[in-house]
Amino acid sequence: MEHLTQHYWSPEPVILKIVKQKAESAKTVVEIGPGVTPFELATEFIDWLPNPSLAGFKVHALDLNCESLPYADNSIDFIYCRHVVEDLYNPFWLCKEMSRVAKAGYIETPSPISECAKGVDGGSPPYRGYIHHHYLVWQEQSTLMFVPKYPVIEYLNFTDVDPFLWDTLNAGFLHWNTYYFWTDNINVQLLRHDQDFYVHENYRDVLLRAIEASYITNLELALRYQLPIQP
């Protein structure tokens, strides 16, 4: 298969069911970045602009890159944050703030498999992943891993990997996203150019590591929650 035949952009009901089970006993549930599909268990919301669709709810508008969340330490039971941190230029501030104010939560981002595949974004353009994202994000054990999404990704030779990416994404929803559940604090690691790798030498190797780790972690999640196993 040399292209994507379907896309999985919306919240996946099977994953939402797991998230709701973890959040159902929470008295305070905050969603960060609700977009057009607000989390139905959320008691209030945070976004960068007021959202007319959330009329009647408590909504805080702030810059998630640098402004503090408007809560006391450890005062929120559960935070839901779907497809937000990859859009920020400073997601590490938000992760630190979520760890500060919440007892537990859920973060979802596109997977490195999605970010490295062509035809993923709306309109199926020929560039890799979502062009406006700043980071690739995946999970390794209990750590949420980040690596910058440099423009050079468009020029790397992925001809040996592209068929795997397309076949994996066409198989179903599972590998489209990174699904990160956390309690007490969010463990974050940023892989840096000149420190952990060199963009001009082994950036492709880092992306391949991310793809493999994401694939394995999502299979483990599917087994843990008895989700449909997809190739």
mmCIF file of N, CA, C and O in Angstrom, residues 134-183:
data_model
loop_
_atom_site.group_PDB
_atom_site.id
_atom_site.type_symbol
_atom_site.label_atom_id
_atom_site.label_comp_id
_atom_site.label_asym_id
_atom_site.label_seq_id
_atom_site.Cartn_x
_atom_site.Cartn_y
_atom_site.Cartn_z
ATOM 1 N N HIS A 134 5.491 20.988 16.246
ATOM 2 C CA HIS A 134 6.867 21.309 16.626
ATOM 3 C C HIS A 134 7.663 20.096 17.106
ATOM 4 O O HIS A 134 8.888 20.134 17.104
ATOM 5 N N TYR A 135 6.971 19.059 17.568
ATOM 6 C CA TYR A 135 7.662 17.915 18.172
ATOM 7 C C TYR A 135 7.029 16.596 17.744
ATOM 8 O O TYR A 135 5.831 16.526 17.453
ATOM 9 N N LEU A 136 7.855 15.553 17.723
ATOM 10 C CA LEU A 136 7.386 14.169 17.719
ATOM 11 C C LEU A 136 7.379 13.704 19.165
ATOM 12 O O LEU A 136 8.320 13.982 19.922
ATOM 13 N N VAL A 137 6.321 12.996 19.543
ATOM 14 C CA VAL A 137 6.122 12.620 20.939
ATOM 15 C C VAL A 137 5.772 11.135 21.008
ATOM 16 O O VAL A 137 4.919 10.653 20.265
ATOM 17 N N TRP A 138 6.442 10.428 21.921
ATOM 18 C CA TRP A 138 6.149 9.017 22.114
ATOM 19 C C TRP A 138 6.457 8.637 23.549
ATOM 20 O O TRP A 138 6.985 9.420 24.330
ATOM 21 N N GLN A 139 6.109 7.412 23.908
ATOM 22 C CA GLN A 139 6.328 6.942 25.275
ATOM 23 C C GLN A 139 7.369 5.834 25.288
ATOM 24 O O GLN A 139 7.327 4.911 24.471
ATOM 25 N N GLU A 140 8.310 5.935 26.229
ATOM 26 C CA GLU A 140 9.242 4.847 26.511
ATOM 27 C C GLU A 140 9.154 4.551 27.997
ATOM 28 O O GLU A 140 9.518 5.397 28.827
ATOM 29 N N GLN A 141 8.630 3.388 28.330
ATOM 30 C CA GLN A 141 8.317 3.024 29.713
ATOM 31 C C GLN A 141 7.397 4.092 30.302
ATOM 32 O O GLN A 141 6.323 4.327 29.767
ATOM 33 N N SER A 142 7.796 4.775 31.373
ATOM 34 C CA SER A 142 6.902 5.771 31.979
ATOM 35 C C SER A 142 7.243 7.195 31.563
ATOM 36 O O SER A 142 6.696 8.156 32.128
ATOM 37 N N THR A 143 8.105 7.346 30.561
ATOM 38 C CA THR A 143 8.581 8.669 30.155
ATOM 39 C C THR A 143 7.954 9.099 28.845
ATOM 40 O O THR A 143 7.860 8.321 27.896
ATOM 41 N N LEU A 144 7.525 10.367 28.793
ATOM 42 C CA LEU A 144 7.030 10.961 27.567
ATOM 43 C C LEU A 144 8.212 11.620 26.864
ATOM 44 O O LEU A 144 8.803 12.572 27.367
ATOM 45 N N MET A 145 8.555 11.082 25.710
ATOM 46 C CA MET A 145 9.740 11.497 24.978
ATOM 47 C C MET A 145 9.385 12.552 23.923
ATOM 48 O O MET A 145 8.337 12.470 23.273
ATOM 49 N N PHE A 146 10.284 13.525 23.763
ATOM 50 C CA PHE A 146 10.109 14.569 22.753
ATOM 51 C C PHE A 146 11.374 14.667 21.911
ATOM 52 O O PHE A 146 12.486 14.573 22.434
ATOM 53 N N VAL A 147 11.186 14.908 20.623
ATOM 54 C CA VAL A 147 12.295 15.305 19.759
ATOM 55 C C VAL A 147 11.752 16.359 18.807
ATOM 56 O O VAL A 147 10.612 16.245 18.327
ATOM 57 N N PRO A 148 12.509 17.449 18.551
ATOM 58 C CA PRO A 148 12.017 18.486 17.640
ATOM 59 C C PRO A 148 11.743 17.914 16.253
ATOM 60 O O PRO A 148 12.466 17.040 15.758
ATOM 61 N N LYS A 149 10.683 18.434 15.641
ATOM 62 C CA LYS A 149 10.364 18.045 14.271
ATOM 63 C C LYS A 149 11.001 19.062 13.325
ATOM 64 O O LYS A 149 10.411 20.086 13.000
ATOM 65 N N TYR A 150 12.229 18.753 12.919
ATOM 66 C CA TYR A 150 12.974 19.668 12.066
ATOM 67 C C TYR A 150 12.496 19.570 10.612
ATOM 68 O O TYR A 150 12.112 18.488 10.146
ATOM 69 N N PRO A 151 12.528 20.667 9.862
ATOM 70 C CA PRO A 151 12.103 20.642 8.453
ATOM 71 C C PRO A 151 12.850 19.619 7.608
ATOM 72 O O PRO A 151 12.313 19.133 6.607
ATOM 73 N N VAL A 152 14.052 19.253 8.040
ATOM 74 C CA VAL A 152 14.848 18.296 7.261
ATOM 75 C C VAL A 152 14.169 16.927 7.177
ATOM 76 O O VAL A 152 14.545 16.103 6.329
ATOM 77 N N ILE A 153 13.149 16.699 7.997
ATOM 78 C CA ILE A 153 12.429 15.427 7.935
ATOM 79 C C ILE A 153 11.871 15.183 6.526
ATOM 80 O O ILE A 153 11.742 14.034 6.092
ATOM 81 N N GLU A 154 11.573 16.262 5.811
ATOM 82 C CA GLU A 154 11.027 16.130 4.461
ATOM 83 C C GLU A 154 12.065 15.631 3.456
ATOM 84 O O GLU A 154 11.708 15.168 2.369
ATOM 85 N N TYR A 155 13.331 15.702 3.821
ATOM 86 C CA TYR A 155 14.396 15.357 2.878
ATOM 87 C C TYR A 155 15.122 14.058 3.235
ATOM 88 O O TYR A 155 16.026 13.636 2.515
ATOM 89 N N LEU A 156 14.720 13.435 4.333
ATOM 90 C CA LEU A 156 15.340 12.175 4.722
ATOM 91 C C LEU A 156 14.840 11.044 3.835
ATOM 92 O O LEU A 156 13.698 11.063 3.363
ATOM 93 N N ASN A 157 15.680 10.067 3.644
ATOM 94 C CA ASN A 157 15.312 8.914 2.818
ATOM 95 C C ASN A 157 14.568 7.891 3.674
ATOM 96 O O ASN A 157 15.175 7.204 4.499
ATOM 97 N N PHE A 158 13.254 7.821 3.484
ATOM 98 C CA PHE A 158 12.420 6.869 4.219
ATOM 99 C C PHE A 158 11.816 5.813 3.289
ATOM 100 O O PHE A 158 10.815 5.189 3.638
ATOM 101 N N THR A 159 12.411 5.617 2.109
ATOM 102 C CA THR A 159 11.808 4.699 1.151
ATOM 103 C C THR A 159 11.711 3.277 1.691
ATOM 104 O O THR A 159 10.811 2.516 1.318
ATOM 105 N N ASP A 160 12.621 2.914 2.600
ATOM 106 C CA ASP A 160 12.583 1.577 3.174
ATOM 107 C C ASP A 160 11.567 1.462 4.309
ATOM 108 O O ASP A 160 11.188 0.364 4.708
ATOM 109 N N VAL A 161 11.119 2.606 4.807
ATOM 110 C CA VAL A 161 10.212 2.625 5.958
ATOM 111 C C VAL A 161 8.786 2.985 5.558
ATOM 112 O O VAL A 161 7.828 2.570 6.217
ATOM 113 N N ASP A 162 8.614 3.741 4.484
ATOM 114 C CA ASP A 162 7.296 4.226 4.095
ATOM 115 C C ASP A 162 6.240 3.129 3.978
ATOM 116 O O ASP A 162 5.116 3.299 4.474
ATOM 117 N N PRO A 163 6.525 2.001 3.345
ATOM 118 C CA PRO A 163 5.485 0.962 3.261
ATOM 119 C C PRO A 163 4.999 0.498 4.637
ATOM 120 O O PRO A 163 3.796 0.272 4.831
ATOM 121 N N PHE A 164 5.920 0.358 5.602
ATOM 122 C CA PHE A 164 5.530 -0.023 6.965
ATOM 123 C C PHE A 164 4.640 1.054 7.580
ATOM 124 O O PHE A 164 3.626 0.740 8.223
ATOM 125 N N LEU A 165 5.000 2.323 7.413
ATOM 126 C CA LEU A 165 4.210 3.408 7.984
ATOM 127 C C LEU A 165 2.792 3.388 7.420
ATOM 128 O O LEU A 165 1.810 3.450 8.173
ATOM 129 N N TRP A 166 2.662 3.312 6.110
ATOM 130 C CA TRP A 166 1.336 3.328 5.483
ATOM 131 C C TRP A 166 0.523 2.097 5.880
ATOM 132 O O TRP A 166 -0.656 2.208 6.231
ATOM 133 N N ASP A 167 1.137 0.929 5.831
ATOM 134 C CA ASP A 167 0.408 -0.293 6.180
ATOM 135 C C ASP A 167 -0.063 -0.256 7.636
ATOM 136 O O ASP A 167 -1.176 -0.684 7.959
ATOM 137 N N THR A 168 0.804 0.233 8.525
ATOM 138 C CA THR A 168 0.461 0.285 9.949
ATOM 139 C C THR A 168 -0.689 1.249 10.205
ATOM 140 O O THR A 168 -1.617 0.952 10.968
ATOM 141 N N LEU A 169 -0.665 2.419 9.574
ATOM 142 C CA LEU A 169 -1.724 3.406 9.770
ATOM 143 C C LEU A 169 -3.019 2.973 9.102
ATOM 144 O O LEU A 169 -4.120 3.236 9.614
ATOM 145 N N ASN A 170 -2.930 2.310 7.977
ATOM 146 C CA ASN A 170 -4.134 1.831 7.298
ATOM 147 C C ASN A 170 -4.809 0.679 8.045
ATOM 148 O O ASN A 170 -5.991 0.409 7.834
ATOM 149 N N ALA A 171 -4.062 0.031 8.944
ATOM 150 C CA ALA A 171 -4.612 -1.128 9.656
ATOM 151 C C ALA A 171 -5.668 -0.737 10.684
ATOM 152 O O ALA A 171 -6.460 -1.572 11.117
ATOM 153 N N GLY A 172 -5.705 0.518 11.115
ATOM 154 C CA GLY A 172 -6.680 0.940 12.116
ATOM 155 C C GLY A 172 -6.157 2.077 12.967
ATOM 156 O O GLY A 172 -5.083 2.630 12.720
ATOM 157 N N PHE A 173 -6.896 2.402 14.014
ATOM 158 C CA PHE A 173 -6.619 3.600 14.814
ATOM 159 C C PHE A 173 -5.384 3.485 15.701
ATOM 160 O O PHE A 173 -4.772 4.488 16.058
ATOM 161 N N LEU A 174 -5.001 2.273 16.113
ATOM 162 C CA LEU A 174 -4.096 2.081 17.238
ATOM 163 C C LEU A 174 -2.810 2.880 17.139
ATOM 164 O O LEU A 174 -2.385 3.527 18.099
ATOM 165 N N HIS A 175 -2.157 2.843 16.003
ATOM 166 C CA HIS A 175 -0.823 3.432 15.889
ATOM 167 C C HIS A 175 -0.829 4.872 15.381
ATOM 168 O O HIS A 175 0.234 5.438 15.126
ATOM 169 N N TRP A 176 -1.986 5.478 15.292
ATOM 170 C CA TRP A 176 -2.049 6.877 14.880
ATOM 171 C C TRP A 176 -1.595 7.819 15.979
ATOM 172 O O TRP A 176 -1.166 8.934 15.712
ATOM 173 N N ASN A 177 -1.709 7.381 17.221
ATOM 174 C CA ASN A 177 -1.465 8.297 18.332
ATOM 175 C C ASN A 177 -0.566 7.706 19.397
ATOM 176 O O ASN A 177 -0.354 6.484 19.465
ATOM 177 N N THR A 178 -0.060 8.586 20.243
ATOM 178 C CA THR A 178 0.622 8.229 21.488
ATOM 179 C C THR A 178 -0.377 8.435 22.617
ATOM 180 O O THR A 178 -1.018 9.486 22.700
ATOM 181 N N TYR A 179 -0.506 7.423 23.503
ATOM 182 C CA TYR A 179 -1.500 7.454 24.579
ATOM 183 C C TYR A 179 -0.763 7.355 25.914
ATOM 184 O O TYR A 179 -0.233 6.302 26.266
ATOM 185 N N TYR A 180 -0.742 8.449 26.643
ATOM 186 C CA TYR A 180 0.087 8.521 27.845
ATOM 187 C C TYR A 180 -0.788 8.790 29.073
ATOM 188 O O TYR A 180 -1.350 9.881 29.220
ATOM 189 N N PHE A 181 -0.903 7.795 29.944
ATOM 190 C CA PHE A 181 -1.606 7.934 31.216
ATOM 191 C C PHE A 181 -0.570 8.179 32.309
ATOM 192 O O PHE A 181 0.467 7.514 32.341
ATOM 193 N N TRP A 182 -0.858 9.110 33.210
ATOM 194 C CA TRP A 182 0.111 9.423 34.255
ATOM 195 C C TRP A 182 -0.578 9.646 35.599
ATOM 196 O O TRP A 182 -1.746 10.004 35.665
ATOM 197 N N THR A 183 0.181 9.383 36.648
ATOM 198 C CA THR A 183 -0.254 9.612 38.018
ATOM 199 C C THR A 183 0.869 10.330 38.762
ATOM 200 O O THR A 183 2.035 9.961 38.622
#
